[in-house]
DNA sequence: CGCTGTTATGTTAGCGCTAACATCCTTTTT
DNA sequence: AAAAAGGATGTTAGCGCTAACATAACAGCG
């Protein structure tokens, strides 16, 4: 039950070891090891006998020892900037499903959008002899680069596309920004404000804004920007709407960096009695279910988050199995036209 | 002859080891180990010199080897039933913040509400010599019980209260069910339908239903139950509303097992032009931000999820530091009266 | 002056497992 | 029939680190 037992054994735990199983089964340690890890290399009868002994003694393999001896753990390091964002959760789920089915364990790290923390996490994860590393984004600190460059295992950079260290699965954020801006222009909006949150850190929102701005520039329009101090949340979105109404009273559309902000603004507009899109159009990014359940339905861009996770995991597994995969994979996105624009 | 590195490297990686750092610094391996792990036990000057050498050689400690030698990793196993539910994400965040600040790494497992998968995960995590284990819920498979009973490290069971293996932080779900039912009765509702999702698996929803039913029984009322095949989602909530309207046309209130379902129903009622709470009252459970941003605001019960995570982590850390903590901790809940009832 | 206590460092012996090589059969090939 | 190939199991030697004990040097003390 609790950690009460304070025996004075010199080292080691009371747990059954592989050697004890071997003795009990009347075989050598390596045979037990093989029966558990590469069963096809052991005679069927011997195997059955060993597994029965394992069961009888309640043996739980010491994975730490195994990893040390084989110089590789079945860990996959996964580093994301935030857990508060449903987007990363879905990517993680995609990764997890695929990896767990193949016996890999995910080691999750959260950088809170801080590149130094990322380097720190990478350091720790390398120390665990992970089989591969997955991280969100292509931007890293110099320390992080140094650590990763000297590493000999697969690295997957996700979410965006570009010059990667190794493998890369993601989508083109600038193109997504272009796409939504074009849509808003087509709908006749001309005073379009872009609203993001902590964009110095969430630089992918910045990439989308760059696309948005180019599109507006091509139409001879300004692209005012509001950069909130908070990341996405319904509350921040509601506040942002107030701010836009005050600072850009002639705005006819708001292009939000994510669906949380957009939906928060949309629900707040409802409370204020503002017509959406009649008085002001609202657009988001991500394609979260929430946006599709409010009235009017949110116009947004859907990214295949879950699929991105699965794809990334599949490619890493292929690589780990010795296969070769193409370096870059564009998962694309789709414009989801709702009634809010 | 030092044929050590001349022949093909038999084992091991190209990475710098602690012994190499020790040689380069002109001290013994254990001194380097101490300089890194218990710096106060090493002379300040020696320490500085060693750390400089570590830096110069780009040494990254092999945590696997350290864990094997010390028979304990700085891993905390965390097992939750789902990542799709914001509730668990927030609990995890609370745990993570607290543990990471103290140098522990979370090892996350997802059971998908399957007790056999839980046992499987526990097995794996024990194999990693975790320092402690956190799991959601008090119900486990027999295999899981056996594994945990023979374990000598702290165990924390979260979310609900009751007979625990070791430590327990949570809230009283039956009381929460009572509380909301009482509120609905006070508001004059009499035909109250309870709607949950996969309640055989999400048995805490069942505990709340039991409280709900008792409260209604005390008022001489029936407590019809609808158990959906899906867990919480906005879409499932919308469908559930349709189902209630069809099968219980005289219902005047719906008590949902979670906010996702409740909000989905609420938004759907809006689309259908139904008045909430005039035509039908809607109540949820969790107190997610979403419910507080829709109109009418959702009546729900708020659980201190983030705090639950922090509290659990704090208690485990106290335990790990050799301190003693009380076994049970009730974090409570609060009724959040909105405009939907 | 020896005694004890303290601080700083070193020596030894594993932790529990698996890679690599070795051995001993049985089967297949030539 | 001898040689080669393959299958099953064993022996040896670590993986890289740290617990436990050992040593040394020095301060404080009666």
XYZ file of C-alpha atoms (C1' of nucleotides) in Angstrom:
742
model
C 0.000 0.000 0.000
C 2.033 2.999 1.144
C 5.805 3.347 1.184
C 5.989 2.067 4.727
C 8.412 -0.842 4.372
C 11.887 0.448 5.187
C 14.084 -2.578 4.759
C 17.818 -1.984 4.842
C 18.659 -3.987 1.770
C 21.731 -2.521 0.224
C 20.508 -1.936 -3.253
C 17.896 -3.130 -5.622
C 14.248 -3.573 -4.994
C 12.184 -6.465 -3.807
C 10.812 -6.933 -7.250
C 11.166 -10.111 -9.216
C 13.913 -9.923 -11.800
C 14.371 -11.594 -15.096
C 17.144 -13.719 -13.643
C 14.798 -15.036 -10.983
C 12.280 -15.945 -13.646
C 15.044 -17.705 -15.558
C 16.065 -19.727 -12.512
C 12.492 -20.661 -11.727
C 11.926 -21.723 -15.318
C 15.205 -23.591 -15.545
C 16.572 -21.612 -18.481
C 19.083 -18.835 -18.915
C 18.266 -15.166 -18.550
C 18.688 -14.426 -22.214
C 16.100 -17.025 -23.118
C 13.549 -15.317 -20.905
C 14.505 -12.014 -22.478
C 13.935 -13.476 -25.897
C 10.680 -15.130 -24.921
C 9.368 -11.700 -23.959
C 10.893 -9.511 -26.650
C 11.404 -11.711 -29.680
C 9.117 -14.681 -29.015
C 9.600 -16.080 -32.505
C 13.193 -16.865 -31.631
C 12.231 -19.245 -28.874
C 10.818 -22.725 -29.125
C 7.036 -22.652 -28.679
C 7.051 -25.001 -25.706
C 9.902 -23.242 -23.921
C 8.118 -19.965 -24.525
C 4.868 -21.222 -23.056
C 6.663 -22.495 -19.995
C 8.520 -19.212 -19.527
C 5.404 -17.094 -19.942
C 3.636 -19.243 -17.378
C 6.507 -18.673 -14.960
C 6.405 -14.930 -15.641
C 2.729 -14.965 -14.830
C 3.180 -17.087 -11.718
C 5.884 -14.839 -10.260
C 4.122 -11.634 -11.273
C 7.215 -10.502 -13.075
C 7.145 -6.930 -14.421
C 10.085 -6.240 -16.741
C 12.384 -3.429 -15.712
C 12.215 -1.248 -18.786
C 14.902 1.066 -17.480
C 17.432 -1.735 -17.420
C 16.328 -2.925 -20.822
C 16.744 0.526 -22.284
C 20.186 0.934 -20.830
C 21.348 -2.382 -22.188
C 19.889 -1.816 -25.628
C 20.697 1.894 -25.722
C 17.188 2.742 -26.807
C 13.884 3.195 -25.061
C 10.540 2.855 -26.710
C 9.838 6.480 -25.893
C 8.749 9.067 -28.395
C 9.370 12.614 -27.191
C 6.528 14.955 -28.094
C 6.961 18.663 -27.491
C 4.048 21.060 -27.884
C 3.720 24.738 -27.002
C 0.476 24.426 -25.072
C -2.069 21.993 -23.728
C -4.735 24.654 -23.411
C -5.215 24.621 -27.154
C -7.486 21.877 -28.485
C -5.426 21.822 -31.668
C -2.390 20.325 -30.000
C -4.486 17.910 -28.009
C -5.906 16.475 -31.198
C -2.493 16.188 -32.780
C -1.265 14.409 -29.662
C -4.215 12.034 -29.811
C -3.366 11.185 -33.393
C 0.229 10.536 -32.425
C -0.683 8.571 -29.346
C -3.129 6.204 -31.011
C -0.615 5.280 -33.650
C 2.405 4.982 -31.409
C 0.715 3.130 -28.570
C -0.564 0.523 -30.986
C 3.060 -0.201 -31.807
C 4.232 -0.298 -28.231
C 5.796 3.125 -28.033
C 5.159 5.410 -25.094
C 4.800 9.129 -25.581
C 6.851 11.452 -23.415
C 4.966 14.716 -23.420
C 6.540 18.120 -22.909
C 4.879 21.525 -22.823
C 6.975 24.568 -23.672
C 4.377 27.231 -23.005
C 5.575 28.871 -26.227
C 9.045 29.329 -24.757
C 11.980 28.245 -26.931
C 14.346 27.989 -23.973
C 11.995 25.604 -22.283
C 11.927 23.664 -25.514
C 15.710 23.291 -25.455
C 15.505 22.216 -21.836
C 12.915 19.581 -22.654
C 14.922 18.320 -25.612
C 17.904 17.924 -23.297
C 15.907 15.877 -20.842
C 14.333 13.768 -23.558
C 17.656 13.010 -25.215
C 18.771 11.832 -21.794
C 15.987 9.266 -21.918
C 17.284 7.729 -25.143
C 14.035 8.372 -26.968
C 13.523 6.578 -30.265
C 12.332 9.728 -31.981
C 11.364 13.284 -31.254
C 8.323 15.221 -32.404
C 8.115 18.936 -31.944
C 5.687 21.648 -33.001
C 7.185 24.206 -35.295
C 10.369 24.874 -37.214
C 11.794 27.595 -34.997
C 14.149 26.606 -32.208
C 16.742 28.213 -30.006
C 20.391 27.818 -30.935
C 20.948 25.523 -27.975
C 18.107 23.359 -29.199
C 19.551 23.218 -32.694
C 22.906 22.129 -31.363
C 21.348 19.365 -29.341
C 19.255 18.108 -32.234
C 21.963 18.341 -34.868
C 24.155 15.945 -32.992
C 21.348 13.454 -32.582
C 21.113 10.368 -34.732
C 17.433 9.490 -34.393
C 14.418 10.664 -36.409
C 13.077 14.139 -35.755
C 9.632 15.286 -36.837
C 8.711 18.942 -36.966
C 4.978 19.447 -37.204
C 2.249 22.015 -37.820
C 3.977 24.207 -40.409
C 5.976 23.620 -43.581
C 9.480 24.739 -44.448
C 13.166 24.083 -43.977
C 13.202 21.220 -41.491
C 15.907 19.414 -39.548
C 14.660 16.045 -40.707
C 11.004 15.196 -41.322
C 8.213 17.700 -41.667
C 4.429 17.332 -41.674
C 2.218 20.375 -41.634
C 0.368 22.966 -43.573
C 1.103 26.296 -45.211
C -0.019 28.980 -42.798
C 0.682 31.888 -45.105
C -1.533 30.233 -47.720
C -4.274 29.827 -45.120
C -4.045 33.529 -44.320
C -4.285 34.340 -48.019
C -7.225 32.030 -48.430
C -9.331 33.543 -45.702
C -8.475 37.110 -46.664
C -9.492 36.349 -50.243
C -12.773 34.949 -49.013
C -13.494 38.049 -46.937
C -12.704 40.273 -49.895
C -14.976 38.229 -52.122
C -17.761 38.755 -49.634
C -17.290 42.470 -50.090
C -15.559 43.292 -46.806
C -13.025 46.084 -47.018
C -12.188 47.166 -43.456
C -10.743 43.922 -42.177
C -8.981 43.796 -38.827
C -6.700 40.857 -37.978
C -6.724 39.838 -34.322
C -4.165 37.460 -32.866
C -2.905 36.610 -29.417
C 0.713 36.707 -28.231
C 1.829 36.611 -31.824
C 5.508 36.992 -31.024
C 5.258 33.550 -29.465
C 2.492 32.057 -31.552
C 4.407 32.950 -34.676
C 2.310 30.684 -36.873
C -0.522 33.172 -36.346
C 2.008 35.726 -37.591
C 2.575 33.675 -40.743
C -1.158 33.650 -41.387
C -1.314 37.382 -40.813
C 1.478 37.871 -43.354
C -0.590 36.003 -45.955
C -3.658 38.007 -44.993
C -1.773 41.266 -45.329
C -0.348 40.396 -48.732
C -3.799 39.581 -50.010
C -5.216 42.863 -48.762
C -2.211 44.782 -50.082
C -2.873 43.317 -53.523
C -6.348 44.807 -53.265
C -4.878 48.122 -52.178
C -6.126 47.797 -48.617
C -4.549 48.303 -45.223
C -4.320 45.366 -42.835
C -4.681 46.653 -39.295
C -3.476 44.238 -36.629
C -4.411 43.779 -33.002
C -2.089 41.568 -30.989
C -3.695 40.567 -27.693
C -1.718 39.688 -24.639
C -3.530 36.428 -24.163
C -3.687 33.369 -26.386
C -7.005 32.094 -27.603
C -9.999 31.914 -25.278
C -13.656 32.791 -25.524
C -13.196 35.566 -23.038
C -10.256 37.095 -24.889
C -12.342 36.961 -28.066
C -15.200 38.818 -26.404
C -12.824 41.492 -25.128
C -11.191 41.710 -28.538
C -14.523 42.480 -30.157
C -15.034 45.383 -27.747
C -11.563 46.606 -28.555
C -12.112 46.436 -32.301
C -15.441 48.277 -32.029
C -13.729 51.018 -30.088
C -10.483 51.393 -32.038
C -11.743 50.542 -35.527
C -15.369 51.682 -35.528
C -15.588 51.366 -39.313
C -14.362 47.755 -39.392
C -16.720 45.439 -41.302
C -14.880 42.179 -40.640
C -12.525 40.587 -38.151
C -10.153 37.824 -39.115
C -9.216 36.017 -35.906
C -6.096 33.949 -35.466
C -8.101 31.072 -34.017
C -11.595 29.735 -33.448
C -11.611 30.335 -29.708
C -11.183 34.048 -30.188
C -13.600 34.119 -33.118
C -16.312 32.194 -31.305
C -15.891 34.296 -28.177
C -16.379 37.384 -30.304
C -19.333 35.865 -32.111
C -21.145 34.963 -28.890
C -20.342 38.383 -27.489
C -21.742 40.048 -30.617
C -24.948 38.119 -29.971
C -25.106 39.479 -26.437
C -24.493 43.001 -27.737
C -27.252 42.588 -30.293
C -24.851 43.039 -33.191
C -25.723 41.303 -36.435
C -23.145 38.865 -37.739
C -22.194 39.228 -40.556
C -24.526 42.194 -41.273
C -22.881 44.582 -38.810
C -19.575 42.793 -38.635
C -18.242 39.606 -40.187
C -16.202 37.156 -38.127
C -13.769 34.521 -39.305
C -11.590 32.082 -37.406
C -8.966 29.413 -37.925
C -8.853 25.722 -36.956
C -12.299 24.374 -37.643
C -13.089 23.370 -34.063
C -16.520 21.787 -33.509
C -17.548 24.707 -31.316
C -17.579 27.141 -34.207
C -19.877 24.850 -36.183
C -22.482 24.718 -33.430
C -23.058 28.394 -32.833
C -25.510 30.478 -34.807
C -24.434 31.824 -37.228
C -21.998 29.065 -38.058
C -18.438 30.306 -37.998
C -16.501 30.700 -41.222
C -13.099 29.218 -40.554
C -10.281 27.137 -41.982
C -10.138 23.519 -41.011
C -6.793 21.869 -40.469
C -6.616 18.064 -40.329
C -5.123 17.967 -36.863
C -5.845 14.409 -35.941
C -4.705 13.225 -39.329
C -1.539 15.285 -38.993
C -0.734 13.375 -35.814
C -1.401 9.995 -37.387
C 0.556 10.833 -40.498
C 3.516 12.057 -38.513
C 3.473 8.928 -36.379
C 3.159 6.647 -39.416
C 6.118 8.276 -41.084
C 8.225 8.038 -37.987
C 7.333 4.392 -37.565
C 8.301 3.686 -41.154
C 11.597 5.420 -40.511
C 12.117 3.515 -37.274
C 11.483 0.267 -39.138
C 14.276 1.170 -41.484
C 12.070 2.345 -44.334
C 12.508 5.646 -46.080
C 9.920 8.402 -46.320
C 9.816 11.688 -48.132
C 10.985 14.581 -46.048
C 8.042 16.899 -46.390
C 4.305 16.309 -46.255
C 1.692 18.986 -46.796
C -1.560 17.994 -45.140
C -3.379 21.014 -46.526
C -6.420 22.810 -45.158
C -9.923 23.643 -46.280
C -12.011 26.770 -46.141
C -15.152 26.102 -44.166
C -17.696 28.706 -45.216
C -20.219 29.321 -42.462
C -22.735 32.107 -42.038
C -20.569 34.497 -40.066
C -19.017 36.181 -43.113
C 46.493 -2.734 -25.481
C 43.724 -0.253 -25.651
C 41.754 -1.826 -28.431
C 38.731 -0.211 -26.889
C 37.843 2.081 -29.723
C 39.998 0.625 -32.487
C 37.690 -2.263 -33.308
C 34.128 -1.601 -34.381
C 32.336 -0.168 -31.402
C 30.859 -3.180 -29.764
C 28.176 -1.416 -27.812
C 27.246 1.969 -26.616
C 26.751 5.171 -28.492
C 29.033 7.947 -29.607
C 27.734 10.189 -26.866
C 29.926 11.694 -24.196
C 29.670 9.857 -20.910
C 30.066 10.959 -17.363
C 33.327 9.037 -17.137
C 34.735 10.994 -20.055
C 33.760 14.231 -18.362
C 35.455 13.003 -15.198
C 38.669 12.194 -17.050
C 38.673 15.523 -18.834
C 38.109 17.340 -15.556
C 40.663 15.276 -13.667
C 38.268 14.007 -11.014
C 36.437 10.749 -10.389
C 33.112 9.867 -11.952
C 31.238 10.093 -8.693
C 32.391 13.660 -8.198
C 30.926 14.635 -11.544
C 27.740 12.827 -10.612
C 27.597 14.788 -7.380
C 28.402 18.086 -9.058
C 25.346 17.576 -11.239
C 22.897 15.995 -8.811
C 23.854 17.224 -5.364
C 26.006 20.286 -6.076
C 26.100 21.320 -2.431
C 28.203 18.272 -1.673
C 31.025 19.401 -3.911
C 33.561 22.146 -3.345
C 32.508 25.314 -5.150
C 35.661 25.532 -7.223
C 35.639 21.862 -8.210
C 32.012 22.233 -9.120
C 32.643 25.215 -11.374
C 35.439 23.412 -13.130
C 33.296 20.320 -13.665
C 30.328 22.287 -14.960
C 32.617 24.088 -17.382
C 33.883 20.738 -18.630
C 30.329 19.443 -18.978
C 29.525 22.490 -21.061
C 32.655 22.196 -23.157
C 32.053 18.548 -24.023
C 28.319 19.029 -24.547
C 27.608 16.270 -22.070
C 23.967 15.208 -21.767
C 23.437 12.894 -18.785
C 22.060 9.468 -19.576
C 18.969 9.464 -17.396
C 18.258 5.831 -18.152
C 21.540 4.759 -16.582
C 20.979 7.067 -13.638
C 17.542 5.613 -13.024
C 18.793 2.077 -13.170
C 21.558 2.753 -10.690
C 19.335 4.646 -8.302
C 16.312 2.405 -8.839
C 14.082 5.403 -9.338
C 13.296 7.683 -12.209
C 11.930 11.162 -11.869
C 8.835 10.045 -13.715
C 5.322 10.516 -12.478
C 2.856 8.206 -14.170
C -0.441 9.910 -14.941
C -3.328 7.836 -16.206
C -6.514 9.462 -17.471
C -9.516 7.992 -19.253
C -9.602 10.502 -22.092
C -7.797 13.400 -23.646
C -10.873 14.551 -25.541
C -12.357 15.885 -22.319
C -11.160 19.329 -21.277
C -11.603 18.323 -17.649
C -8.705 15.902 -17.700
C -6.558 18.268 -19.691
C -6.906 20.875 -16.978
C -6.117 18.388 -14.257
C -3.037 17.327 -16.203
C -1.977 20.931 -16.566
C -2.225 21.425 -12.834
C -0.153 18.316 -12.246
C 2.376 19.204 -14.884
C 3.054 22.742 -13.708
C 3.736 21.570 -10.213
C 5.779 18.515 -11.069
C 7.872 20.088 -13.789
C 8.880 22.881 -11.468
C 10.394 20.223 -9.245
C 12.142 18.368 -12.031
C 9.710 15.519 -12.456
C 8.567 14.401 -15.866
C 5.016 13.264 -16.460
C 4.429 9.978 -18.228
C 0.955 10.256 -19.670
C -1.341 7.340 -20.362
C -4.812 7.314 -21.848
C -7.123 4.422 -21.049
C -10.064 5.409 -23.225
C -12.259 4.443 -20.271
C -11.012 0.871 -20.462
C -9.893 -0.725 -17.190
C -7.856 -3.385 -18.947
C -5.910 -0.720 -20.750
C -5.392 0.925 -17.391
C -3.831 -2.240 -16.000
C -1.654 -2.484 -19.088
C -0.475 1.095 -18.643
C 0.219 0.576 -14.955
C 2.345 -2.411 -15.876
C 4.391 -0.400 -18.306
C 4.763 2.494 -15.940
C 5.887 0.307 -13.057
C 8.504 -0.993 -15.454
C 9.807 2.541 -15.750
C 10.405 2.841 -12.016
C 8.145 5.850 -11.682
C 8.359 7.847 -8.464
C 4.611 7.975 -8.089
C 1.444 7.148 -9.949
C -1.643 9.262 -10.476
C -4.798 7.777 -11.844
C -8.333 9.000 -12.408
C -10.905 7.150 -10.400
C -11.151 4.546 -7.689
C -12.266 1.639 -9.816
C -9.654 -0.675 -11.260
C -9.438 -4.134 -12.700
C -8.255 -6.937 -10.448
C -4.999 -7.161 -12.359
C -4.455 -3.476 -11.768
C -5.133 -3.846 -8.064
C -2.618 -6.640 -7.803
C 0.026 -4.605 -9.527
C -0.578 -1.552 -7.382
C -0.840 -3.404 -4.097
C 2.661 -4.762 -4.454
C 4.059 -1.348 -5.234
C 5.938 0.660 -2.651
C 5.610 4.174 -4.058
C 2.882 6.792 -3.573
C -0.353 6.364 -5.477
C -2.867 9.144 -6.006
C -6.412 8.455 -7.083
C -8.136 11.550 -8.355
C -11.501 12.979 -9.376
C -13.774 11.172 -6.948
C -13.777 10.427 -3.207
C -13.903 7.111 -1.433
C -11.967 4.052 -0.373
C -8.554 4.649 -1.925
C -5.403 2.580 -2.293
C -3.275 5.355 -0.870
C -3.942 9.059 -1.448
C -7.178 10.528 -2.733
C -8.078 13.990 -4.001
C -11.441 14.629 -5.555
C -15.023 15.609 -5.087
C -18.262 13.944 -4.134
C -20.121 13.212 -7.346
C -23.263 11.909 -5.687
C -23.491 15.173 -3.740
C -23.073 17.118 -6.958
C -25.935 15.160 -8.495
C -28.080 15.904 -5.441
C -27.171 19.556 -5.567
C -28.187 20.102 -9.154
C -31.395 18.076 -8.809
C -32.346 20.147 -5.760
C -31.732 23.321 -7.738
C -33.936 22.134 -10.601
C -36.702 21.210 -8.173
C -36.442 24.586 -6.501
C -36.905 26.208 -9.883
C -40.163 24.338 -10.182
C -39.146 21.687 -12.698
C -40.829 18.332 -12.272
C -40.258 16.296 -15.411
C -36.480 16.099 -15.288
C -34.580 13.822 -17.636
C -30.974 12.870 -16.888
C -28.766 12.447 -19.958
C -25.323 10.883 -19.795
C -22.940 9.294 -22.271
C -21.428 5.820 -22.049
C -22.266 5.743 -18.376
C -21.099 2.188 -17.871
C -17.609 3.490 -18.551
C -17.963 7.045 -17.317
C -19.257 5.736 -14.021
C -18.748 9.064 -12.243
C -21.639 10.337 -14.347
C -23.491 7.362 -12.895
C -22.641 8.474 -9.367
C -24.071 11.903 -10.118
C -27.162 10.304 -11.576
C -27.598 8.267 -8.395
C -27.582 11.486 -6.349
C -29.977 13.083 -8.790
C -32.354 10.137 -8.582
C -32.326 10.079 -4.802
C -33.196 13.741 -4.688
C -36.094 13.291 -7.088
C -37.282 10.178 -5.279
C -37.434 12.191 -2.061
C -39.783 14.536 -3.896
C -41.831 11.603 -5.113
C -40.649 11.960 -8.701
C -39.382 9.573 -11.327
C -35.888 10.045 -12.697
C -35.858 8.965 -16.346
C -32.388 8.303 -17.746
C -30.994 8.443 -21.240
C -27.583 6.863 -21.694
C -26.052 7.897 -25.008
C -23.543 5.801 -26.861
C -21.103 8.673 -27.173
C -19.283 10.618 -24.523
C -19.665 14.356 -24.295
C -19.643 16.481 -27.435
C -21.686 19.362 -28.744
C -23.070 17.187 -31.477
C -24.134 14.437 -29.100
C -25.849 17.071 -26.962
C -27.796 18.377 -29.921
C -28.903 14.872 -30.848
C -29.804 14.154 -27.232
C -32.145 17.141 -27.151
C -33.968 15.787 -30.198
C -34.198 12.419 -28.506
C -35.603 13.878 -25.287
C -38.168 15.934 -27.164
C -39.302 12.809 -28.925
C -39.277 10.290 -26.101
C -40.201 12.599 -23.198
C -42.391 15.278 -24.776
C -43.535 16.496 -21.369
C -40.013 17.000 -20.005
C -39.428 20.475 -18.599
C -35.751 20.098 -17.757
C -32.692 18.115 -18.803
C -29.857 17.426 -16.413
C -26.805 16.610 -18.538
C -23.810 14.667 -17.319
C -21.420 17.275 -18.681
C -21.199 20.752 -20.133
C -20.361 19.615 -23.639
C -23.652 17.784 -23.943
C -25.557 20.574 -22.184
C -24.115 23.318 -24.349
C -24.684 21.313 -27.498
C -28.331 20.954 -26.492
C -28.598 24.603 -25.586
C -27.234 25.784 -28.920
C -29.461 23.306 -30.696
C -32.509 24.587 -28.774
C -31.626 28.028 -30.067
C -31.586 26.760 -33.625
C -34.935 25.053 -33.075
C -36.375 28.269 -31.659
C -37.056 26.663 -28.288
C -37.007 28.943 -25.257
C -34.471 28.009 -22.575
C -35.502 27.703 -19.779
C -39.103 28.638 -20.678
C -39.790 25.623 -22.870
C -37.085 23.443 -21.437
C -34.421 24.010 -18.785
C -30.872 22.768 -19.324
C -28.203 22.056 -16.750
C -24.659 20.729 -17.106
C -21.677 19.659 -15.071
C -18.060 20.883 -15.014
C -18.221 24.639 -15.339
C -16.322 24.880 -18.609
C -15.839 28.412 -19.965
C -17.944 27.546 -22.989
C -21.137 27.255 -20.990
C -20.585 30.701 -19.490
C -20.315 32.376 -22.873
C -23.502 31.181 -24.478
C -26.835 32.926 -24.090
C -28.558 32.007 -21.864
C -25.647 31.230 -19.574
C -25.547 27.571 -18.627
C -26.422 26.493 -15.121
C -23.782 23.993 -14.119
C -21.554 22.746 -11.339
C -17.998 23.931 -11.310
C -15.264 21.571 -10.220
C -11.832 23.007 -9.382
C -10.024 20.914 -11.959
C -6.803 22.830 -12.209
C -6.601 23.143 -8.459
C -7.255 19.446 -8.101
C -4.188 18.781 -10.223
C -2.006 21.160 -8.244
C -3.222 19.835 -4.934
C -2.629 16.259 -5.938
C 0.873 17.113 -7.128
C 1.671 19.068 -3.965
C 0.607 16.202 -1.783
C 2.599 13.706 -3.760
C 5.662 15.929 -3.602
C 5.303 16.236 0.148
C 5.095 12.471 0.329
C 8.094 12.052 -1.939
C 10.062 14.418 0.283
C 9.310 12.153 3.200
C 6.547 14.270 4.693
C 3.175 12.907 5.645
C -0.155 14.055 4.295
C -3.711 13.206 5.097
C -5.098 10.473 2.947
C -8.212 12.150 1.657
C -8.865 15.628 0.331
C -12.258 16.896 -0.759
C -11.846 19.763 -3.188
C -15.559 20.438 -3.298
C -17.651 21.982 -6.059
C -19.927 24.944 -6.505
C -23.288 25.422 -8.127
C -23.037 27.983 -10.883
C -26.513 29.344 -11.466
C -26.861 30.663 -14.999
C -29.987 31.546 -16.972
C -30.655 28.182 -18.539
C -32.741 26.864 -15.620
C 47.823 14.947 21.980
C 44.544 11.795 20.579
C 39.484 11.987 19.936
C 35.568 13.083 17.416
C 33.144 15.424 13.817
C 33.004 17.468 9.331
C 33.954 18.145 4.545
C 35.654 16.628 0.130
C 36.693 13.092 -2.728
C 37.624 8.287 -4.169
C 36.957 2.979 -4.700
C 34.158 -0.819 -5.371
C 30.416 -3.176 -6.833
C 26.602 -3.557 -8.760
C 21.391 -1.896 -10.813
C 18.665 -5.635 -14.458
C 18.917 -6.216 -18.706
C 20.555 -7.379 -23.716
C 24.281 -7.379 -27.849
C 27.559 -10.183 -29.558
C 29.618 -14.189 -29.884
C 29.768 -19.249 -28.850
C 27.978 -23.814 -28.609
C 25.377 -27.643 -29.670
C 22.173 -29.855 -31.898
C 19.153 -31.157 -36.133
C 18.197 -30.734 -40.867
C 19.403 -29.971 -45.560
C 22.545 -29.917 -49.334
C 26.008 -31.610 -52.439
C 28.980 -39.196 -45.905
C 30.871 -34.920 -45.053
C 29.874 -30.191 -45.271
C 26.960 -26.391 -44.844
C 23.020 -24.152 -42.981
C 19.806 -23.256 -39.669
C 17.470 -23.302 -35.075
C 17.616 -23.160 -30.068
C 19.926 -21.917 -26.192
C 23.904 -20.435 -23.410
C 28.140 -17.524 -21.884
C 30.339 -13.333 -21.380
C 30.741 -8.718 -20.889
C 29.173 -4.719 -20.504
C 25.323 -0.306 -20.986
C 26.417 4.531 -17.844
C 25.435 5.630 -13.783
C 25.096 5.892 -8.418
C 24.686 3.656 -3.330
C 27.464 2.362 0.100
C 31.450 2.272 2.160
C 36.346 4.015 2.480
C 39.780 7.391 2.834
C 42.064 11.657 3.667
C 42.634 16.122 5.395
C 41.647 19.326 8.649
C 39.208 21.887 12.543
C 37.608 22.013 17.271
C 38.009 20.277 21.893
C 39.198 18.864 26.559
